[in-house]
CSV table of C-alpha atoms in Angstrom, one decimal:
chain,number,residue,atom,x,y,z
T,7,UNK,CA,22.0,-1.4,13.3
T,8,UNK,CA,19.4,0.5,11.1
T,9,UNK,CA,16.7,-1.9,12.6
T,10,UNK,CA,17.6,-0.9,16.2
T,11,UNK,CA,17.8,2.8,15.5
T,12,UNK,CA,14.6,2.5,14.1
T,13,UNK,CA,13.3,0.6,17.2
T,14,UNK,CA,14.6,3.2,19.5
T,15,UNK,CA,12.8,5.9,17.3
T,16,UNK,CA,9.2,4.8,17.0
T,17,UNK,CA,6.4,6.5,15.8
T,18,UNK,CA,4.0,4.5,17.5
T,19,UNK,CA,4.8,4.2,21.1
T,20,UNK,CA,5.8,0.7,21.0
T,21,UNK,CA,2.7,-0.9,20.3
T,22,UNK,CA,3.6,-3.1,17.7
T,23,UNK,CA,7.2,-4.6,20.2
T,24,UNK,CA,6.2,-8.5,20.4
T,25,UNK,CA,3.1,-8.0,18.6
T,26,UNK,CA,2.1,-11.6,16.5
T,27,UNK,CA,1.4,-9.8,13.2
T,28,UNK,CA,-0.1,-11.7,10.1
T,29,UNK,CA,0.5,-9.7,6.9
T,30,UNK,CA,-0.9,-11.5,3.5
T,31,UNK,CA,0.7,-10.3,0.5
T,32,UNK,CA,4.0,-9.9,2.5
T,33,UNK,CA,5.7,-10.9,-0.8
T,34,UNK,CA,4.6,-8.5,-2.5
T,35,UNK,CA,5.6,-4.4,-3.7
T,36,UNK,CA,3.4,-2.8,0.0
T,37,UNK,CA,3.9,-6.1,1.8
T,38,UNK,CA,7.6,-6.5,1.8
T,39,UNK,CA,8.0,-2.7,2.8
T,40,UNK,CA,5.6,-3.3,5.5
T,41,UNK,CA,7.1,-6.5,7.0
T,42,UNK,CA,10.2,-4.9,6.8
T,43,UNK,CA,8.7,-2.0,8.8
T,44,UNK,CA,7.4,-3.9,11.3
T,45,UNK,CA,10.5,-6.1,11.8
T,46,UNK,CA,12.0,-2.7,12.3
T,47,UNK,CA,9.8,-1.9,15.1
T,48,UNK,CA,10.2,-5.9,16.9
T,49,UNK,CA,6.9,-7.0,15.6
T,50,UNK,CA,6.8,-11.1,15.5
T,51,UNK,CA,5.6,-10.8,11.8
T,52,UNK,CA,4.0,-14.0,10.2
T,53,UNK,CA,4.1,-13.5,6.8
T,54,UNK,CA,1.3,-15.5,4.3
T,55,UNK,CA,1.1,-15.2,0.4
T,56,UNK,CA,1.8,-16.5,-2.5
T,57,UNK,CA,5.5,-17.5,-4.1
T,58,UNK,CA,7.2,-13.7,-5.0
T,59,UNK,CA,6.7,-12.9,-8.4
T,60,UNK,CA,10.1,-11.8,-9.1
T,61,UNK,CA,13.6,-12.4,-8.0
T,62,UNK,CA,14.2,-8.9,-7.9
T,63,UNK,CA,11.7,-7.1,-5.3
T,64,UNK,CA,12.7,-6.2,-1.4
T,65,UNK,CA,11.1,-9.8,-0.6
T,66,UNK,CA,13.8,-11.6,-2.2
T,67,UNK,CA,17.0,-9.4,-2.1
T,68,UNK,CA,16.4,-8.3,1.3
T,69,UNK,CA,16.0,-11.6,3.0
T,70,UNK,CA,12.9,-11.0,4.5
T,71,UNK,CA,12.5,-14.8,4.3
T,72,UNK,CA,15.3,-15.3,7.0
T,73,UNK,CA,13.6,-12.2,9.0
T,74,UNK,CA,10.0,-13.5,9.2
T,75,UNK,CA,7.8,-16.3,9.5
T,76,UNK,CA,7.1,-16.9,5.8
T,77,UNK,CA,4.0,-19.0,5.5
T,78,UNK,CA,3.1,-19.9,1.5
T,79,UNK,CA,-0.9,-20.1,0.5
T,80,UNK,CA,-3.6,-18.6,-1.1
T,81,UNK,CA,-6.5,-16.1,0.7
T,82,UNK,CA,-8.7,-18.4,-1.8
T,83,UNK,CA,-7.7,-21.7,0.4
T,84,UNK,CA,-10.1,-21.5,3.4
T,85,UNK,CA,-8.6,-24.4,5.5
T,86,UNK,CA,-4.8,-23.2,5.1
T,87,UNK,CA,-6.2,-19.6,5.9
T,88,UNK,CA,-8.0,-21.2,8.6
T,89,UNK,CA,-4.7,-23.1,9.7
T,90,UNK,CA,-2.4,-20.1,10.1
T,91,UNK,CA,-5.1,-18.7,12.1
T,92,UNK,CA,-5.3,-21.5,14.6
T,93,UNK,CA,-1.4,-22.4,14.9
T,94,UNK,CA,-0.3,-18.7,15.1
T,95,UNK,CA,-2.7,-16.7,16.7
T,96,UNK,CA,-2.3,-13.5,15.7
T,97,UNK,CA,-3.1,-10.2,17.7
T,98,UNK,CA,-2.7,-7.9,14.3
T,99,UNK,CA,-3.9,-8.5,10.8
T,100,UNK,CA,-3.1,-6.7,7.5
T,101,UNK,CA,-4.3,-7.9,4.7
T,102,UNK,CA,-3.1,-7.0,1.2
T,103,UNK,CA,-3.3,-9.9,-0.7
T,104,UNK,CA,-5.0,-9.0,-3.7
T,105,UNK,CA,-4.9,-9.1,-7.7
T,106,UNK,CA,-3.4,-5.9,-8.0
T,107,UNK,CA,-3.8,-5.0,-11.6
T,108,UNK,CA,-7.2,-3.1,-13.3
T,109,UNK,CA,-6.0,-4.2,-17.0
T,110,UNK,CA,-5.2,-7.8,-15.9
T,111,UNK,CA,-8.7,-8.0,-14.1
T,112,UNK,CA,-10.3,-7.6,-17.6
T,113,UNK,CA,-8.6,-10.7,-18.8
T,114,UNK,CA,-8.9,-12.7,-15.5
T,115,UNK,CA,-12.6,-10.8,-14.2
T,116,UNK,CA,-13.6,-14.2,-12.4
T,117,UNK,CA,-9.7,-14.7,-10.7
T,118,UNK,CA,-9.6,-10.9,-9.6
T,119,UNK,CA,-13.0,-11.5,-8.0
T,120,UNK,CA,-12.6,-14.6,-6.1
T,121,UNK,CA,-9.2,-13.2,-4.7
T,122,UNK,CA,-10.1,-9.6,-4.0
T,123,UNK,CA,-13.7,-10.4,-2.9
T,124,UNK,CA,-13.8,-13.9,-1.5
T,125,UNK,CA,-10.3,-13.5,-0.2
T,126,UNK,CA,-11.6,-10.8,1.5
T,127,UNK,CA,-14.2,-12.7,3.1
T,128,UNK,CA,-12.0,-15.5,4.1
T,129,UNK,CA,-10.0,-13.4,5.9
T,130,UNK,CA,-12.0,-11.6,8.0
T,131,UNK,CA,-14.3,-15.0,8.8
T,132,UNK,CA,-10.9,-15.9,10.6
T,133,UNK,CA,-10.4,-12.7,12.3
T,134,UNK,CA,-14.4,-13.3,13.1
T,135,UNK,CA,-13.4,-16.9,15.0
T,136,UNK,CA,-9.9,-15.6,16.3
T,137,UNK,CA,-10.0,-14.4,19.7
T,138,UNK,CA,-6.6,-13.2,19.8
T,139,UNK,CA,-7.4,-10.6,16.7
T,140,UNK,CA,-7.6,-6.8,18.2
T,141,UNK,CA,-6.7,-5.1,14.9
T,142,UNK,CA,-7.3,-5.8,11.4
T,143,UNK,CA,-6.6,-3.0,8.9
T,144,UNK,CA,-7.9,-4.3,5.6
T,145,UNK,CA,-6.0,-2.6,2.4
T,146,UNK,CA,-8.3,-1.6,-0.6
T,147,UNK,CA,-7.7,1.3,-3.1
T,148,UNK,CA,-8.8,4.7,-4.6
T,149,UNK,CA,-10.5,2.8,-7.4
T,150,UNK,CA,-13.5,1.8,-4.3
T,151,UNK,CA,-14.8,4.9,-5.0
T,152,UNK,CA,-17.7,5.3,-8.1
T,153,UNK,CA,-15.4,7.9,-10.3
T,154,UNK,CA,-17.3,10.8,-11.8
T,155,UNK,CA,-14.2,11.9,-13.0
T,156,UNK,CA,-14.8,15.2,-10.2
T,157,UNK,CA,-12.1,17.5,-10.0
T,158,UNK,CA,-12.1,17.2,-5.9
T,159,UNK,CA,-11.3,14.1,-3.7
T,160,UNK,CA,-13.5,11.4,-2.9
T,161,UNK,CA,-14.5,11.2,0.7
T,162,UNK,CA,-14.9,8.2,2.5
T,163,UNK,CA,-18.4,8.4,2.5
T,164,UNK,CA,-18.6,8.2,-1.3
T,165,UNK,CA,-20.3,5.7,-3.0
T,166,UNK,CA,-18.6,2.5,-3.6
T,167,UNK,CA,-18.2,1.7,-7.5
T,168,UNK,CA,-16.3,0.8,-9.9
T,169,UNK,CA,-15.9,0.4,-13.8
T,170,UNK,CA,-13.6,-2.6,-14.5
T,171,UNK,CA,-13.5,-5.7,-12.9
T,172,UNK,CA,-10.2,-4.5,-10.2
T,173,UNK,CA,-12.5,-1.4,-9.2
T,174,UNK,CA,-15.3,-3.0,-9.0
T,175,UNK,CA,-13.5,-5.9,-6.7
T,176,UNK,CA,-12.1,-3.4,-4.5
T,177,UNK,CA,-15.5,-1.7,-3.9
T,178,UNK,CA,-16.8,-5.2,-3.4
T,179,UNK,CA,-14.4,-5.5,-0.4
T,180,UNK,CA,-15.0,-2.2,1.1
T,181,UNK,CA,-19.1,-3.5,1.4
T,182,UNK,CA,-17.8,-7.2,2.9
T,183,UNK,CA,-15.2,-5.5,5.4
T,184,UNK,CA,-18.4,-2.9,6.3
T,185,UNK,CA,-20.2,-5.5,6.6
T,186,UNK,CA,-18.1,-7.6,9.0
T,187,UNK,CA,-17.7,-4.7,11.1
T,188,UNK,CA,-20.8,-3.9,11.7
T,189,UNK,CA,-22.8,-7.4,12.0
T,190,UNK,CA,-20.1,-8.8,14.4
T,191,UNK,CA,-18.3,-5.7,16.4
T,192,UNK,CA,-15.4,-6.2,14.5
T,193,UNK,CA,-11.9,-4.1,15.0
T,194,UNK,CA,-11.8,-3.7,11.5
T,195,UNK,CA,-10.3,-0.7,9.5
T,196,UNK,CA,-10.1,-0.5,5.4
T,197,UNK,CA,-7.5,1.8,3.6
T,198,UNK,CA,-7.8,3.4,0.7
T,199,UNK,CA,-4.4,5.0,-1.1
T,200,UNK,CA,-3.4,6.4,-4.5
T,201,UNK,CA,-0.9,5.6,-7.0
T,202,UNK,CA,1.9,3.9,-5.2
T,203,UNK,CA,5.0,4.5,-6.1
T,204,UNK,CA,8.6,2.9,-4.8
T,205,UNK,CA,11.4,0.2,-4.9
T,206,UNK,CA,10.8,-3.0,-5.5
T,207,UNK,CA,7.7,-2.6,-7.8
T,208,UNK,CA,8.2,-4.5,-10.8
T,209,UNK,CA,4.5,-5.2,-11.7
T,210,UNK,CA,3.1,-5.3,-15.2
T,211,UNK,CA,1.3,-2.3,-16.4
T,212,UNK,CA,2.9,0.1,-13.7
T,213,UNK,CA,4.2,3.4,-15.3
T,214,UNK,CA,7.3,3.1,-13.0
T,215,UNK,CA,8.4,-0.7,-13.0
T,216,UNK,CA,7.3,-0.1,-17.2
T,217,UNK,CA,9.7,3.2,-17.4
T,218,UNK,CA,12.3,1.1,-15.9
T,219,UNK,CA,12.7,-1.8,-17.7
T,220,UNK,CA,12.4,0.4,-20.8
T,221,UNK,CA,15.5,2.7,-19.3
T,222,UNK,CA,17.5,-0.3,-18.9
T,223,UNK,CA,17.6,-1.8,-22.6
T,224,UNK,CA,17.9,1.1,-23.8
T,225,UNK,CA,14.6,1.5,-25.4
T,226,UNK,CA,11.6,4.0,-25.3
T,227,UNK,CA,8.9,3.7,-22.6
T,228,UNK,CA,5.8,2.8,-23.7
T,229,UNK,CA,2.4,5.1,-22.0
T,230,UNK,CA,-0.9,4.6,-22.3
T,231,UNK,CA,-3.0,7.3,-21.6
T,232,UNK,CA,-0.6,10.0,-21.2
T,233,UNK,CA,-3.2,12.8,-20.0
T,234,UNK,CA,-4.5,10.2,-17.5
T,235,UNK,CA,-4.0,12.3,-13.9
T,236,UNK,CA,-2.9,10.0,-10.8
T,237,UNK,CA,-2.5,10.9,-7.2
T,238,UNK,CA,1.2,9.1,-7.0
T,239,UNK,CA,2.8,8.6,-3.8
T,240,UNK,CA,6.0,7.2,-1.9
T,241,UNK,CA,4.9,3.8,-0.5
T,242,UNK,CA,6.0,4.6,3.1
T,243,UNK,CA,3.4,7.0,3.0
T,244,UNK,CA,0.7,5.2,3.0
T,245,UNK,CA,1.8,2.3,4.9
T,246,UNK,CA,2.4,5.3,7.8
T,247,UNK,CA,-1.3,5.4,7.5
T,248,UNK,CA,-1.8,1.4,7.7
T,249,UNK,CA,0.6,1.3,10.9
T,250,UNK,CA,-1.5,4.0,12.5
T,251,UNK,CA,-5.0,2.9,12.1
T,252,UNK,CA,-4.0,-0.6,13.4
T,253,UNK,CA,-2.3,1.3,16.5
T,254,UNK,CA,-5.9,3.2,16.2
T,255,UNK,CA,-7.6,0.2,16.5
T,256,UNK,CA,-5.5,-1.4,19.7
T,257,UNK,CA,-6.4,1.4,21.6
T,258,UNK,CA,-9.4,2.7,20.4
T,259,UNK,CA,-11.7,0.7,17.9
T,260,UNK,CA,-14.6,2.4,18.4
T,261,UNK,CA,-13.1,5.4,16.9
T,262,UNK,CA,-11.0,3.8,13.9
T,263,UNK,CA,-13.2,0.7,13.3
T,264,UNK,CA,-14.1,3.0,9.9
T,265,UNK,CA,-12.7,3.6,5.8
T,266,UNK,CA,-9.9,6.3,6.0
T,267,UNK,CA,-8.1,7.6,2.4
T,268,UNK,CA,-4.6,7.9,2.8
T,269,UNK,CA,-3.4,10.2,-0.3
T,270,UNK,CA,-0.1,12.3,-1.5
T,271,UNK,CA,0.0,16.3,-1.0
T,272,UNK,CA,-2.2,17.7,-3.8
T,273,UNK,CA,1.2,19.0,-5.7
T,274,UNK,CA,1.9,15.4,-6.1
T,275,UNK,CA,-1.5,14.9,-8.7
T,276,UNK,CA,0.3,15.1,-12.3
T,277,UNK,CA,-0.6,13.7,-15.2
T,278,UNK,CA,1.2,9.9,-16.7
T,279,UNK,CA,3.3,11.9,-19.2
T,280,UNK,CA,4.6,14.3,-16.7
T,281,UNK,CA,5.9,11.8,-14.7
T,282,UNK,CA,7.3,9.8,-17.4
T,283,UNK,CA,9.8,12.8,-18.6
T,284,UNK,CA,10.2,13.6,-14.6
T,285,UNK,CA,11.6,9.8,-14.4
T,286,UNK,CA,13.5,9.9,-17.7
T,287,UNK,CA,15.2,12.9,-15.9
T,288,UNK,CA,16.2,11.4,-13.3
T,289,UNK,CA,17.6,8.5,-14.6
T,290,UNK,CA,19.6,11.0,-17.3
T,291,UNK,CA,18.4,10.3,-20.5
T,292,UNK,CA,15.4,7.9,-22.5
T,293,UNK,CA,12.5,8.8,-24.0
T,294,UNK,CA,8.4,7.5,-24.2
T,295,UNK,CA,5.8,7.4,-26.8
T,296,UNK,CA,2.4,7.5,-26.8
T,297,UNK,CA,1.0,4.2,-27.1
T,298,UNK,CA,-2.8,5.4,-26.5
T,299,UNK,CA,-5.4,2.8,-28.1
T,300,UNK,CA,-9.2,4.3,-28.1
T,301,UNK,CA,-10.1,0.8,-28.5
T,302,UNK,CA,-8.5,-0.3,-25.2
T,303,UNK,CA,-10.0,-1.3,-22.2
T,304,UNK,CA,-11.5,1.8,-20.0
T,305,UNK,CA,-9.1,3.2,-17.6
T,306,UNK,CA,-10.6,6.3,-15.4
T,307,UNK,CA,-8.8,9.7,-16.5
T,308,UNK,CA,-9.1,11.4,-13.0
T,309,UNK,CA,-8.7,10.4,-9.3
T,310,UNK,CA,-7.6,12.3,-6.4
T,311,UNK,CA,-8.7,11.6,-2.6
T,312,UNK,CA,-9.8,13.9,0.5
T,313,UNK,CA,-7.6,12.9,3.4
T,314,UNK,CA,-9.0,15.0,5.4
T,315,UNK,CA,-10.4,13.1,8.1
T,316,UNK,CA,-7.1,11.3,8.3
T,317,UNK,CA,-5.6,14.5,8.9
T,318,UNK,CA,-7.6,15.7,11.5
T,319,UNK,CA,-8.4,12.3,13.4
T,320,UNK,CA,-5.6,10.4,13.1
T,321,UNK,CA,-2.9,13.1,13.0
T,322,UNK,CA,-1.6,11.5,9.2
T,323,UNK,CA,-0.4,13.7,6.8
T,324,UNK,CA,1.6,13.4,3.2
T,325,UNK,CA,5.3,14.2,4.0
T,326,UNK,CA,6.8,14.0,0.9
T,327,UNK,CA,6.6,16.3,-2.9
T,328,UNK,CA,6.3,13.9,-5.6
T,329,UNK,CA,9.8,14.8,-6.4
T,330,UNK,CA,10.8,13.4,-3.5
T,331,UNK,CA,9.0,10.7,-3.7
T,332,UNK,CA,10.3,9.7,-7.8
T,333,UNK,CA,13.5,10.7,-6.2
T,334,UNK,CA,13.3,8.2,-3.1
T,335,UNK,CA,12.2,5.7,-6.0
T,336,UNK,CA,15.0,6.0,-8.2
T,337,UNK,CA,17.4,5.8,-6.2
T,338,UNK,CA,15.7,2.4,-5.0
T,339,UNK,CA,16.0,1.0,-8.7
T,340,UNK,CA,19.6,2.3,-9.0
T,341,UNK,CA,21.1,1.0,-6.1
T,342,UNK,CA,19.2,-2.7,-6.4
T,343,UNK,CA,21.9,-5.0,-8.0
T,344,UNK,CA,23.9,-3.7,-5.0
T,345,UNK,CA,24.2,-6.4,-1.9
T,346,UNK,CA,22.9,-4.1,0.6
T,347,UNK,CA,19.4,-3.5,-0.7
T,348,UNK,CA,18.2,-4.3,3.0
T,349,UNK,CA,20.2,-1.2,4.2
T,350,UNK,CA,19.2,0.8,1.3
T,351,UNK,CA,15.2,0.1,2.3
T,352,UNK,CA,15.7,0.8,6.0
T,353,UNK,CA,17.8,4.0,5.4
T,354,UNK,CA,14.8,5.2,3.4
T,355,UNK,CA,12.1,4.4,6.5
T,356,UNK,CA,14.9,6.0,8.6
T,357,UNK,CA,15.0,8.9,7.2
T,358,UNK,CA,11.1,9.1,7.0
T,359,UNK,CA,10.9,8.6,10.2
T,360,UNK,CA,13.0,11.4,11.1
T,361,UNK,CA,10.4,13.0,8.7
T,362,UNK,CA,7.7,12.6,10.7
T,363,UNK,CA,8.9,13.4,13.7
T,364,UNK,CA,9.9,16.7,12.8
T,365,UNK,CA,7.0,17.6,11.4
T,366,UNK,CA,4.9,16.2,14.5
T,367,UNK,CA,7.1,18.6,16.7
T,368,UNK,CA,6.0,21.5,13.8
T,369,UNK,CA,2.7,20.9,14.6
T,370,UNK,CA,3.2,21.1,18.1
T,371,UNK,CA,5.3,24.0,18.3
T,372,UNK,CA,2.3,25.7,16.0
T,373,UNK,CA,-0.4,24.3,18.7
T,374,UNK,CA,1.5,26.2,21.6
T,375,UNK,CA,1.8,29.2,19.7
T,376,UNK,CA,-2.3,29.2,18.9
T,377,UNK,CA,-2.9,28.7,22.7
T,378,UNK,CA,-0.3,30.9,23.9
């Protein structure tokens, strides 16, 4: 029922309705909450990635499985990447498969290289050879950018960078997709979001899926860098952005084929700590402590991204506070030993939906107002 309501009620003019769509990394936090999206929306979703780390994100407890072609391989195997490709033919690409985690990469530099970099390239030599391809939105971060540490956001004509080895690895990739795009014609897009925040996250070194597993024994949450300011956001946010651009792409590549940020509101930039006692809040009582090494690895202190073009070009824009968006989040990780996760998920892109919508008939009121 929430699928078909959710059909009926598209944001994207039914673009994606019997669409072949490859998403890599659909086992994954973003992945699973885009395939369920686009399932949602009737889009023949082929999903490709590895096995799910954990029995207990949307992957598993909402039978995406059962909802989905679900293909298993790795971005790093050319011929099986090269295989999917051939058999399925798809018309849409979005690729997150990645190593997702900057204190990991320092322990694995060569693994976070060959996956987010040569992945990268493997992907998009297939969307090179694939005729059927007319949109491919590849996903990258905020952590492209070079950080200066600058109190304003990065644009996306910044300079690539990057400190640690996940950084630099997502920079990397921005270059190859730029690359691609531009040597071959390519309907290629790369997006760049913040901290994501939602259900189904339970990743190492993630402040949320760390404050949770702390809540639930009982013990106090452990924080690094407590001053550290992020730019967190609800995960439907940015995947809004994802399902645009490729929609962007479909119908006019020569205008989309480009990097776009896709960031929160700027009352959503708070610092680790705040958001640690904002969660321990919500979930009613807990406490953290400061675990900050000055001998750790190098994590950057400040990030925050200009969305501005996305605002004006693609008609994206944040829709939700950050405490709506820890709100939307906890009640994700209190509801999941329920047996209706699946409902749980699609009421939440429901009722974003009916977000959006409102506030696209907002912006059109205000329009008719200015020309009247």
């Amino acid at each position: 029922m929430e699928s078909m309501e959710l059909a009926q009620k598209d944001l994207f003019g039914g673009v994606f309705r019997n669409k072949r769509v490859l998403v890599t990394g659909h086992t994954g936090f973003k992945g699973s909450w885009l395939s369920m999206w686009l399932d949602a929306l009737g889009a023949k979703v082929i999903g490709y990635a590895l096995p799910p780390a954990s029995d207990y994100g949307n992957f598993v407890l909402c039978g995406l499985k059962d909802k989905l072609t679900d293909l298993r391989g790795d971005v790093c195997d050319r011929k099986r990447l090269a295989e999917i490709f051939d058999v399925f033919q798809p018309e849409i690409v979005f690729h997150l498969a990645a190593q997702p985690i900057v204190r990991k990469s320092y322990r694995v530099p060569a693994e976070t290289f060959e996956t987010n970099v040569m992945g990268c390239v493997n992907l998009l030599e297939n969307v090179r050879k694939t005729g059927s391809v007319r949109s491919c939105v590849i996903v990258t971060s905020d952590k492209c950018y070079e950080n200066r540490e600058q109190i304003w956001g990065y644009r996306e004509s910044d300079a690539m960078g990057g400190y640690d080895p996940y950084s630099a690895s997502k920079g990397c990739a921005e270059l190859v997709a730029s690359a691609y795009r531009r040597s071959f014609s390519m309907p290629v897009a790369t997006a760049r979001a913040g901290n994501v925040i939602g259900g189904g996250d339970w990743s190492e070194d993630r402040l949320l899926p760390d404050c949770i597993r702390s809540l639930r024994k009982g013990e106090p949450v452990g924080v690094r860098n407590p001053d550290a300011v992020r730019p967190w956001q609800f995960v439907l946010e940015p995947l809004y952005g994802y399902l645009l651009l490729a929609a962007g792409l479909l119908s006019d590549p020569q205008k989309t084929a480009e990097a776009w940020n896709f960031g929160p509101c700027g009352g959503s930039l708070a610092s680790v700590g705040e958001v640690a006692d904002a969660v321990i809040g919500l979930w009613g009582d807990g406490s953290w402590e400061d675990l900050s090494d000055p001998d750790s690895d190098h994590e950057a202190s400040f990030l925050n991204l200009d969305c501005t073009k996305a605002n004006a070009l693609l008609g994206w824009f944040p829709q939700l506070s950050l405490k709506e968006s820890l709100g939307m989040t906890m009640e994700w990780y209190r509801g999941f030993e329920r047996p209706d996760v699946s409902a749980l998920c699609l009421g939440q892109i429901r009722d974003y939906t009916a977000r959006v919508e409102e506030s696209r008939g907002k912006q059109s009121g205000e329009k008719g107002d200015r020309a009247g």
